Amino acid sequence: MSIIDILGEQEETLGTAEDLREEIIVESMQEELSGSLVKIEFETSIGLCRGYYHSGELGHEEINMDEESMGTLKMLFPACNGVFVHQTNRDWVEISLAEHISGFPEYKIYNRVVTGGAA
């Protein structure tokens, strides 16, 4: 009877069960509770944008962008009038435009840091 190593070289690219467990634990520590302050970053074609929002129960929160990031978005979308957490997928942001088009530009959140609740 022979033993077959089913992981073989894949272990290097896929990681071990211990690696996966650590990732899951890290994710659960980033849980958003109502009132949490959440700092985010997302990348556009001309630079990184940063902002923050206070997590709410209804979702689709408005993101307060820093001044430089809002300037970046205005260069990309002159009609930009706000940024929101995507209504159905909280891993994405949605750029609100003053003009009517079908759909809104969207960006995947690159980095998210959840801190304590609002004071």
Tab-separated table of N, CA, C and O in Angstrom:
chain	number	residue	atom	x	y	z
A	1	MET	N	0.844	-1.171	0.000
A	1	MET	CA	0.000	0.000	0.000
A	1	MET	C	0.893	1.240	0.000
A	1	MET	O	1.820	1.357	0.758
A	2	SER	N	0.591	2.213	-0.867
A	2	SER	CA	1.401	3.423	-0.939
A	2	SER	C	0.596	4.622	-0.462
A	2	SER	O	-0.625	4.646	-0.530
A	3	ILE	N	1.301	5.637	-0.005
A	3	ILE	CA	0.660	6.860	0.473
A	3	ILE	C	0.780	7.915	-0.615
A	3	ILE	O	1.858	8.136	-1.161
A	4	ILE	N	-0.327	8.553	-0.914
A	4	ILE	CA	-0.342	9.593	-1.940
A	4	ILE	C	-0.388	10.952	-1.254
A	4	ILE	O	-1.248	11.208	-0.418
A	5	ASP	N	0.531	11.830	-1.602
A	5	ASP	CA	0.577	13.180	-1.041
A	5	ASP	C	-0.299	14.069	-1.914
A	5	ASP	O	0.106	14.517	-2.979
A	6	ILE	N	-1.534	14.314	-1.472
A	6	ILE	CA	-2.459	15.085	-2.310
A	6	ILE	C	-2.165	16.579	-2.285
A	6	ILE	O	-2.541	17.298	-3.185
A	7	LEU	N	-1.503	17.076	-1.239
A	7	LEU	CA	-1.162	18.500	-1.221
A	7	LEU	C	0.048	18.784	-2.092
A	7	LEU	O	0.031	19.679	-2.913
A	8	GLY	N	1.102	18.002	-1.900
A	8	GLY	CA	2.304	18.159	-2.703
A	8	GLY	C	2.749	19.604	-2.795
A	8	GLY	O	2.841	20.306	-1.815
A	9	GLU	N	2.988	20.069	-4.012
A	9	GLU	CA	3.467	21.424	-4.238
A	9	GLU	C	2.366	22.470	-4.054
A	9	GLU	O	2.646	23.644	-3.889
A	10	GLN	N	1.118	22.049	-4.054
A	10	GLN	CA	0.019	23.010	-3.905
A	10	GLN	C	0.032	23.691	-2.544
A	10	GLN	O	-0.463	24.789	-2.401
A	11	GLU	N	0.603	23.044	-1.542
A	11	GLU	CA	0.620	23.639	-0.218
A	11	GLU	C	1.318	24.994	-0.239
A	11	GLU	O	0.924	25.912	0.466
A	12	GLU	N	2.297	25.149	-1.080
A	12	GLU	CA	3.013	26.423	-1.163
A	12	GLU	C	2.126	27.538	-1.708
A	12	GLU	O	2.217	28.672	-1.279
A	13	THR	N	1.251	27.229	-2.639
A	13	THR	CA	0.422	28.270	-3.220
A	13	THR	C	-0.920	28.414	-2.515
A	13	THR	O	-1.453	29.512	-2.427
A	14	LEU	N	-1.466	27.343	-2.016
A	14	LEU	CA	-2.777	27.403	-1.383
A	14	LEU	C	-2.707	27.698	0.105
A	14	LEU	O	-3.670	28.144	0.695
A	15	GLY	N	-1.580	27.430	0.748
A	15	GLY	CA	-1.472	27.622	2.187
A	15	GLY	C	-1.958	26.391	2.925
A	15	GLY	O	-2.473	25.435	2.348
A	16	THR	N	-1.788	26.410	4.210
A	16	THR	CA	-2.198	25.281	5.037
A	16	THR	C	-3.524	25.602	5.708
A	16	THR	O	-4.000	26.740	5.667
A	17	ALA	N	-4.103	24.616	6.344
A	17	ALA	CA	-5.348	24.828	7.079
A	17	ALA	C	-5.131	25.874	8.171
A	17	ALA	O	-6.011	26.693	8.446
A	18	GLU	N	-3.979	25.887	8.793
A	18	GLU	CA	-3.663	26.867	9.837
A	18	GLU	C	-3.672	28.295	9.252
A	18	GLU	O	-4.213	29.211	9.859
A	19	ASP	N	-3.120	28.470	8.046
A	19	ASP	CA	-3.139	29.780	7.394
A	19	ASP	C	-4.575	30.253	7.167
A	19	ASP	O	-4.912	31.403	7.402
A	20	LEU	N	-5.417	29.347	6.697
A	20	LEU	CA	-6.808	29.699	6.425
A	20	LEU	C	-7.531	30.070	7.708
A	20	LEU	O	-8.312	31.004	7.748
A	21	ARG	N	-7.269	29.355	8.790
A	21	ARG	CA	-7.904	29.641	10.071
A	21	ARG	C	-7.513	31.045	10.536
A	21	ARG	O	-8.335	31.810	10.999
A	22	GLU	N	-6.245	31.424	10.367
A	22	GLU	CA	-5.796	32.756	10.760
A	22	GLU	C	-6.502	33.831	9.945
A	22	GLU	O	-6.906	34.846	10.479
A	23	GLU	N	-6.683	33.601	8.650
A	23	GLU	CA	-7.373	34.578	7.814
A	23	GLU	C	-8.803	34.774	8.287
A	23	GLU	O	-9.290	35.883	8.368
A	24	ILE	N	-9.483	33.693	8.614
A	24	ILE	CA	-10.869	33.770	9.062
A	24	ILE	C	-10.956	34.549	10.370
A	24	ILE	O	-11.813	35.403	10.540
A	25	ILE	N	-10.050	34.317	11.286
A	25	ILE	CA	-10.044	35.030	12.557
A	25	ILE	C	-9.829	36.522	12.338
A	25	ILE	O	-10.515	37.351	12.916
A	26	VAL	N	-8.910	36.882	11.474
A	26	VAL	CA	-8.656	38.291	11.183
A	26	VAL	C	-9.904	38.943	10.616
A	26	VAL	O	-10.287	40.033	11.011
A	27	GLU	N	-10.577	38.263	9.699
A	27	GLU	CA	-11.778	38.812	9.110
A	27	GLU	C	-12.846	39.058	10.167
A	27	GLU	O	-13.496	40.078	10.167
A	28	SER	N	-13.056	38.128	11.095
A	28	SER	CA	-14.111	38.286	12.083
A	28	SER	C	-13.803	39.431	13.039
A	28	SER	O	-14.703	40.036	13.598
A	29	MET	N	-12.519	39.770	13.244
A	29	MET	CA	-12.168	40.876	14.117
A	29	MET	C	-12.516	42.210	13.462
A	29	MET	O	-12.620	43.218	14.134
A	30	GLN	N	-12.708	42.251	12.164
A	30	GLN	CA	-13.022	43.474	11.432
A	30	GLN	C	-14.527	43.686	11.275
A	30	GLN	O	-14.955	44.462	10.451
A	31	GLU	N	-15.325	43.028	12.096
A	31	GLU	CA	-16.776	43.126	11.978
A	31	GLU	C	-17.240	44.559	12.235
A	31	GLU	O	-16.788	45.218	13.157
A	32	GLU	N	-18.144	45.019	11.402
A	32	GLU	CA	-18.703	46.353	11.561
A	32	GLU	C	-19.953	46.267	12.424
A	32	GLU	O	-20.887	45.570	12.095
A	33	LEU	N	-19.943	46.992	13.519
A	33	LEU	CA	-21.129	47.118	14.350
A	33	LEU	C	-21.726	48.492	14.108
A	33	LEU	O	-21.024	49.424	13.717
A	34	SER	N	-23.004	48.638	14.343
A	34	SER	CA	-23.638	49.934	14.148
A	34	SER	C	-22.928	50.980	15.001
A	34	SER	O	-22.710	50.789	16.188
A	35	GLY	N	-22.512	52.065	14.378
A	35	GLY	CA	-21.797	53.129	15.066
A	35	GLY	C	-20.287	53.041	14.969
A	35	GLY	O	-19.588	53.956	15.373
A	36	SER	N	-19.755	51.937	14.415
A	36	SER	CA	-18.300	51.801	14.263
A	36	SER	C	-17.781	52.833	13.269
A	36	SER	O	-18.439	53.142	12.278
A	37	LEU	N	-16.587	53.353	13.544
A	37	LEU	CA	-15.912	54.225	12.592
A	37	LEU	C	-15.094	53.330	11.672
A	37	LEU	O	-14.306	52.516	12.136
A	38	VAL	N	-15.312	53.455	10.374
A	38	VAL	CA	-14.638	52.601	9.399
A	38	VAL	C	-13.858	53.476	8.432
A	38	VAL	O	-14.427	54.339	7.760
A	39	LYS	N	-12.541	53.272	8.403
A	39	LYS	CA	-11.679	54.001	7.466
A	39	LYS	C	-11.431	53.088	6.280
A	39	LYS	O	-11.123	51.910	6.450
A	40	ILE	N	-11.562	53.643	5.081
A	40	ILE	CA	-11.402	52.827	3.869
A	40	ILE	C	-10.453	53.491	2.889
A	40	ILE	O	-10.219	54.698	2.940
A	41	GLU	N	-9.925	52.676	1.994
A	41	GLU	CA	-9.129	53.137	0.854
A	41	GLU	C	-9.574	52.341	-0.360
A	41	GLU	O	-9.883	51.163	-0.252
A	42	PHE	N	-9.623	53.003	-1.496
A	42	PHE	CA	-9.860	52.300	-2.757
A	42	PHE	C	-9.000	52.952	-3.819
A	42	PHE	O	-8.633	54.116	-3.721
A	43	GLU	N	-8.644	52.154	-4.820
A	43	GLU	CA	-7.711	52.630	-5.834
A	43	GLU	C	-8.422	52.924	-7.135
A	43	GLU	O	-9.198	52.119	-7.643
A	44	THR	N	-8.141	54.115	-7.680
A	44	THR	CA	-8.654	54.501	-8.993
A	44	THR	C	-7.500	54.452	-9.987
A	44	THR	O	-6.363	54.201	-9.599
A	45	SER	N	-7.787	54.745	-11.216
A	45	SER	CA	-6.744	54.705	-12.245
A	45	SER	C	-5.706	55.813	-12.065
A	45	SER	O	-4.606	55.725	-12.603
A	46	ILE	N	-6.029	56.863	-11.301
A	46	ILE	CA	-5.050	57.948	-11.115
A	46	ILE	C	-4.629	58.127	-9.654
A	46	ILE	O	-3.984	59.116	-9.326
A	47	GLY	N	-4.963	57.186	-8.807
A	47	GLY	CA	-4.483	57.286	-7.431
A	47	GLY	C	-5.395	56.672	-6.395
A	47	GLY	O	-6.536	56.304	-6.679
A	48	LEU	N	-4.856	56.582	-5.183
A	48	LEU	CA	-5.556	56.011	-4.044
A	48	LEU	C	-6.479	57.054	-3.426
A	48	LEU	O	-6.103	58.217	-3.297
A	49	CYS	N	-7.682	56.652	-3.054
A	49	CYS	CA	-8.638	57.541	-2.407
A	49	CYS	C	-8.912	57.037	-1.001
A	49	CYS	O	-9.037	55.829	-0.788
A	50	ARG	N	-9.024	57.977	-0.047
A	50	ARG	CA	-9.239	57.625	1.353
A	50	ARG	C	-10.457	58.361	1.897
A	50	ARG	O	-10.715	59.505	1.534
A	51	GLY	N	-11.141	57.678	2.816
A	51	GLY	CA	-12.277	58.300	3.469
A	51	GLY	C	-12.702	57.473	4.673
A	51	GLY	O	-12.055	56.488	5.028
A	52	TYR	N	-13.792	57.900	5.296
A	52	TYR	CA	-14.309	57.161	6.444
A	52	TYR	C	-15.823	57.303	6.492
A	52	TYR	O	-16.411	58.206	5.891
A	53	TYR	N	-16.449	56.390	7.218
A	53	TYR	CA	-17.890	56.468	7.454
A	53	TYR	C	-18.207	55.832	8.799
A	53	TYR	O	-17.389	55.118	9.372
A	54	HIS	N	-19.381	56.140	9.309
A	54	HIS	CA	-19.871	55.512	10.527
A	54	HIS	C	-20.882	54.456	10.104
A	54	HIS	O	-21.866	54.764	9.424
A	55	SER	N	-20.621	53.225	10.477
A	55	SER	CA	-21.462	52.111	10.086
A	55	SER	C	-22.863	52.267	10.673
A	55	SER	O	-23.018	52.613	11.841
A	56	GLY	N	-23.863	52.025	9.852
A	56	GLY	CA	-25.255	52.133	10.293
A	56	GLY	C	-26.008	50.843	10.052
A	56	GLY	O	-25.514	49.920	9.404
A	57	GLU	N	-27.202	50.782	10.564
A	57	GLU	CA	-28.010	49.570	10.426
A	57	GLU	C	-28.640	49.451	9.044
A	57	GLU	O	-28.934	48.352	8.584
A	58	LEU	N	-28.859	50.570	8.375
A	58	LEU	CA	-29.535	50.535	7.082
A	58	LEU	C	-28.592	50.296	5.922
A	58	LEU	O	-29.012	49.908	4.845
A	59	GLY	N	-27.298	50.541	6.099
A	59	GLY	CA	-26.348	50.382	5.001
A	59	GLY	C	-26.375	51.574	4.065
A	59	GLY	O	-27.077	52.555	4.285
A	60	HIS	N	-25.581	51.506	2.993
A	60	HIS	CA	-25.469	52.570	1.986
A	60	HIS	C	-25.044	53.893	2.609
A	60	HIS	O	-25.533	54.967	2.240
A	61	GLU	N	-24.094	53.830	3.566
A	61	GLU	CA	-23.627	55.026	4.249
A	61	GLU	C	-22.829	55.921	3.313
A	61	GLU	O	-22.135	55.446	2.435
A	62	GLU	N	-22.921	57.233	3.558
A	62	GLU	CA	-22.108	58.178	2.802
A	62	GLU	C	-20.693	58.157	3.367
A	62	GLU	O	-20.491	58.139	4.578
A	63	ILE	N	-19.696	58.159	2.483
A	63	ILE	CA	-18.294	58.138	2.886
A	63	ILE	C	-17.774	59.563	2.848
A	63	ILE	O	-17.930	60.273	1.850
A	64	ASN	N	-17.172	59.993	3.947
A	64	ASN	CA	-16.547	61.312	4.031
A	64	ASN	C	-15.140	61.182	3.469
A	64	ASN	O	-14.280	60.567	4.087
A	65	MET	N	-14.923	61.747	2.292
A	65	MET	CA	-13.636	61.638	1.613
A	65	MET	C	-12.711	62.757	2.056
A	65	MET	O	-13.171	63.874	2.300
A	66	ASP	N	-11.387	62.464	2.130
A	66	ASP	CA	-10.453	63.555	2.426
A	66	ASP	C	-10.375	64.458	1.187
A	66	ASP	O	-10.787	64.082	0.095
A	67	GLU	N	-9.896	65.668	1.380
A	67	GLU	CA	-9.931	66.685	0.321
A	67	GLU	C	-9.181	66.259	-0.946
A	67	GLU	O	-9.663	66.429	-2.069
A	68	GLU	N	-8.000	65.689	-0.766
A	68	GLU	CA	-7.201	65.250	-1.916
A	68	GLU	C	-7.918	64.141	-2.701
A	68	GLU	O	-7.932	64.136	-3.927
A	69	SER	N	-8.545	63.221	-1.978
A	69	SER	CA	-9.264	62.122	-2.632
A	69	SER	C	-10.470	62.632	-3.413
A	69	SER	O	-10.754	62.159	-4.509
A	70	MET	N	-11.164	63.610	-2.839
A	70	MET	CA	-12.316	64.168	-3.550
A	70	MET	C	-11.846	64.864	-4.819
A	70	MET	O	-12.502	64.783	-5.857
A	71	GLY	N	-10.675	65.522	-4.759
A	71	GLY	CA	-10.097	66.145	-5.957
A	71	GLY	C	-9.794	65.107	-7.028
A	71	GLY	O	-10.046	65.329	-8.215
A	72	THR	N	-9.261	63.957	-6.606
A	72	THR	CA	-8.974	62.862	-7.541
A	72	THR	C	-10.253	62.396	-8.217
A	72	THR	O	-10.300	62.216	-9.437
A	73	LEU	N	-11.310	62.210	-7.421
A	73	LEU	CA	-12.578	61.747	-7.986
A	73	LEU	C	-13.189	62.785	-8.926
A	73	LEU	O	-13.766	62.430	-9.949
A	74	LYS	N	-13.025	64.067	-8.602
A	74	LYS	CA	-13.553	65.132	-9.479
A	74	LYS	C	-12.801	65.176	-10.809
A	74	LYS	O	-13.378	65.530	-11.833
A	75	MET	N	-11.494	64.809	-10.792
A	75	MET	CA	-10.745	64.736	-12.057
A	75	MET	C	-11.291	63.603	-12.925
A	75	MET	O	-11.413	63.744	-14.134
A	76	LEU	N	-11.621	62.475	-12.290
A	76	LEU	CA	-12.158	61.330	-13.029
A	76	LEU	C	-13.611	61.536	-13.438
A	76	LEU	O	-14.017	61.179	-14.540
A	77	PHE	N	-14.391	62.093	-12.510
A	77	PHE	CA	-15.832	62.273	-12.725
A	77	PHE	C	-16.212	63.697	-12.324
A	77	PHE	O	-16.550	63.950	-11.162
A	78	PRO	N	-16.174	64.651	-13.258
A	78	PRO	CA	-16.470	66.042	-12.912
A	78	PRO	C	-17.839	66.229	-12.246
A	78	PRO	O	-18.024	67.161	-11.472
A	79	ALA	N	-18.777	65.339	-12.517
A	79	ALA	CA	-20.116	65.459	-11.927
A	79	ALA	C	-20.241	64.716	-10.595
A	79	ALA	O	-21.352	64.550	-10.080
A	80	CYS	N	-19.118	64.282	-10.000
A	80	CYS	CA	-19.137	63.543	-8.730
A	80	CYS	C	-19.721	64.420	-7.629
A	80	CYS	O	-19.289	65.549	-7.420
A	81	ASN	N	-20.712	63.889	-6.924
A	81	ASN	CA	-21.290	64.646	-5.808
A	81	ASN	C	-21.351	63.834	-4.515
A	81	ASN	O	-22.008	64.219	-3.566
A	82	GLY	N	-20.660	62.702	-4.465
A	82	GLY	CA	-20.634	61.916	-3.233
A	82	GLY	C	-20.155	60.497	-3.470
A	82	GLY	O	-20.101	60.025	-4.613
A	83	VAL	N	-19.788	59.844	-2.369
A	83	VAL	CA	-19.329	58.458	-2.414
A	83	VAL	C	-20.074	57.705	-1.322
A	83	VAL	O	-20.211	58.199	-0.195
A	84	PHE	N	-20.554	56.509	-1.646
A	84	PHE	CA	-21.355	55.721	-0.714
A	84	PHE	C	-20.859	54.286	-0.665
A	84	PHE	O	-20.308	53.783	-1.645
A	85	VAL	N	-21.122	53.620	0.467
A	85	VAL	CA	-20.881	52.184	0.549
A	85	VAL	C	-21.936	51.543	-0.342
A	85	VAL	O	-23.115	51.917	-0.294
A	86	HIS	N	-21.522	50.589	-1.165
A	86	HIS	CA	-22.451	49.933	-2.092
A	86	HIS	C	-23.622	49.336	-1.318
A	86	HIS	O	-23.443	48.760	-0.248
A	87	GLN	N	-24.808	49.470	-1.846
A	87	GLN	CA	-26.016	49.054	-1.153
A	87	GLN	C	-26.090	47.549	-0.901
A	87	GLN	O	-26.541	47.119	0.148
A	88	THR	N	-25.618	46.741	-1.839
A	88	THR	CA	-25.749	45.292	-1.685
A	88	THR	C	-24.441	44.569	-1.410
A	88	THR	O	-24.458	43.430	-0.972
A	89	ASN	N	-23.291	45.204	-1.673
A	89	ASN	CA	-21.998	44.558	-1.450
A	89	ASN	C	-21.056	45.534	-0.754
A	89	ASN	O	-20.511	46.438	-1.382
A	90	ARG	N	-20.850	45.351	0.549
A	90	ARG	CA	-20.086	46.298	1.360
A	90	ARG	C	-18.590	46.279	1.068
A	90	ARG	O	-17.845	47.022	1.674
A	91	ASP	N	-18.147	45.456	0.138
A	91	ASP	CA	-16.745	45.450	-0.272
A	91	ASP	C	-16.491	46.456	-1.392
A	91	ASP	O	-15.376	46.579	-1.873
A	92	TRP	N	-17.514	47.161	-1.816
A	92	TRP	CA	-17.403	48.104	-2.921
A	92	TRP	C	-17.938	49.471	-2.513
A	92	TRP	O	-18.790	49.575	-1.635
A	93	VAL	N	-17.430	50.518	-3.173
A	93	VAL	CA	-17.987	51.861	-3.022
A	93	VAL	C	-18.612	52.268	-4.349
A	93	VAL	O	-18.267	51.752	-5.404
A	94	GLU	N	-19.531	53.187	-4.263
A	94	GLU	CA	-20.291	53.648	-5.413
A	94	GLU	C	-20.118	55.165	-5.495
A	94	GLU	O	-20.279	55.862	-4.500
A	95	ILE	N	-19.764	55.663	-6.660
A	95	ILE	CA	-19.582	57.097	-6.875
A	95	ILE	C	-20.906	57.666	-7.381
A	95	ILE	O	-21.418	57.243	-8.412
A	96	SER	N	-21.452	58.623	-6.646
A	96	SER	CA	-22.709	59.260	-7.041
A	96	SER	C	-22.389	60.428	-7.974
A	96	SER	O	-21.474	61.206	-7.724
A	97	LEU	N	-23.153	60.529	-9.055
A	97	LEU	CA	-22.937	61.578	-10.050
A	97	LEU	C	-24.171	62.466	-10.155
A	97	LEU	O	-25.295	61.986	-10.031
A	98	ALA	N	-23.952	63.763	-10.375
A	98	ALA	CA	-25.053	64.722	-10.511
A	98	ALA	C	-25.824	64.510	-11.816
A	98	ALA	O	-26.976	64.902	-11.926
A	99	GLU	N	-25.188	63.900	-12.813
A	99	GLU	CA	-25.864	63.676	-14.096
A	99	GLU	C	-26.489	62.279	-14.115
A	99	GLU	O	-26.051	61.376	-13.413
A	100	HIS	N	-27.528	62.128	-14.906
A	100	HIS	CA	-28.224	60.847	-14.991
A	100	HIS	C	-27.545	59.934	-16.014
A	100	HIS	O	-27.402	60.293	-17.176
A	101	ILE	N	-27.094	58.787	-15.542
A	101	ILE	CA	-26.538	57.747	-16.410
A	101	ILE	C	-27.078	56.418	-15.909
A	101	ILE	O	-27.639	56.342	-14.822
A	102	SER	N	-26.933	55.381	-16.701
A	102	SER	CA	-27.376	54.070	-16.215
A	102	SER	C	-26.245	53.451	-15.402
A	102	SER	O	-25.154	53.225	-15.913
A	103	GLY	N	-26.482	53.286	-14.123
A	103	GLY	CA	-25.474	52.736	-13.227
A	103	GLY	C	-24.514	53.809	-12.740
A	103	GLY	O	-24.459	54.908	-13.283
A	104	PHE	N	-23.783	53.484	-11.696
A	104	PHE	CA	-22.797	54.395	-11.122
A	104	PHE	C	-21.429	53.747	-11.182
A	104	PHE	O	-21.321	52.525	-11.094
A	105	PRO	N	-20.360	54.541	-11.298
A	105	PRO	CA	-19.016	53.961	-11.224
A	105	PRO	C	-18.811	53.323	-9.848
A	105	PRO	O	-19.297	53.847	-8.837
A	106	GLU	N	-18.123	52.195	-9.809
A	106	GLU	CA	-17.890	51.470	-8.565
A	106	GLU	C	-16.425	51.088	-8.456
A	106	GLU	O	-15.773	50.839	-9.462
A	107	TYR	N	-15.930	51.030	-7.210
A	107	TYR	CA	-14.554	50.606	-6.930
A	107	TYR	C	-14.557	49.637	-5.767
A	107	TYR	O	-15.295	49.830	-4.798
A	108	LYS	N	-13.706	48.632	-5.862
A	108	LYS	CA	-13.561	47.667	-4.770
A	108	LYS	C	-12.712	48.297	-3.676
A	108	LYS	O	-11.705	48.937	-3.944
A	109	ILE	N	-13.134	48.120	-2.424
A	109	ILE	CA	-12.389	48.657	-1.290
A	109	ILE	C	-11.085	47.885	-1.161
A	109	ILE	O	-11.070	46.659	-1.114
A	110	TYR	N	-9.996	48.613	-1.142
A	110	TYR	CA	-8.650	48.050	-1.084
A	110	TYR	C	-8.239	47.766	0.358
A	110	TYR	O	-7.565	46.796	0.649
A	111	ASN	N	-8.643	48.630	1.271
A	111	ASN	CA	-8.254	48.492	2.671
A	111	ASN	C	-9.382	49.009	3.541
A	111	ASN	O	-9.977	50.045	3.251
A	112	ARG	N	-9.698	48.277	4.627
A	112	ARG	CA	-10.760	48.678	5.555
A	112	ARG	C	-10.261	48.494	6.972
A	112	ARG	O	-9.748	47.433	7.307
A	113	VAL	N	-10.377	49.532	7.807
A	113	VAL	CA	-9.992	49.442	9.212
A	113	VAL	C	-11.183	49.865	10.045
A	113	VAL	O	-11.678	50.990	9.922
A	114	VAL	N	-11.662	48.944	10.895
A	114	VAL	CA	-12.802	49.218	11.765
A	114	VAL	C	-12.271	49.586	13.143
A	114	VAL	O	-11.486	48.851	13.725
A	115	THR	N	-12.724	50.737	13.651
A	115	THR	CA	-12.318	51.146	14.994
A	115	THR	C	-13.562	51.240	15.876
A	115	THR	O	-14.655	50.923	15.425
A	116	GLY	N	-13.405	51.715	17.081
A	116	GLY	CA	-14.503	51.781	18.046
A	116	GLY	C	-15.692	52.562	17.553
A	116	GLY	O	-15.671	53.191	16.504
A	117	GLY	N	-16.740	52.537	18.357
A	117	GLY	CA	-17.998	53.198	18.004
A	117	GLY	C	-17.882	54.701	18.031
A	117	GLY	O	-16.921	55.273	18.516
A	118	ALA	N	-18.911	55.345	17.506
A	118	ALA	CA	-18.946	56.809	17.462
A	118	ALA	C	-19.170	57.346	18.861
A	118	ALA	O	-19.905	56.770	19.649
A	119	ALA	N	-18.545	58.453	19.149
A	119	ALA	CA	-18.698	59.057	20.480
A	119	ALA	C	-19.773	60.116	20.466
A	119	ALA	O	-20.058	60.725	19.512
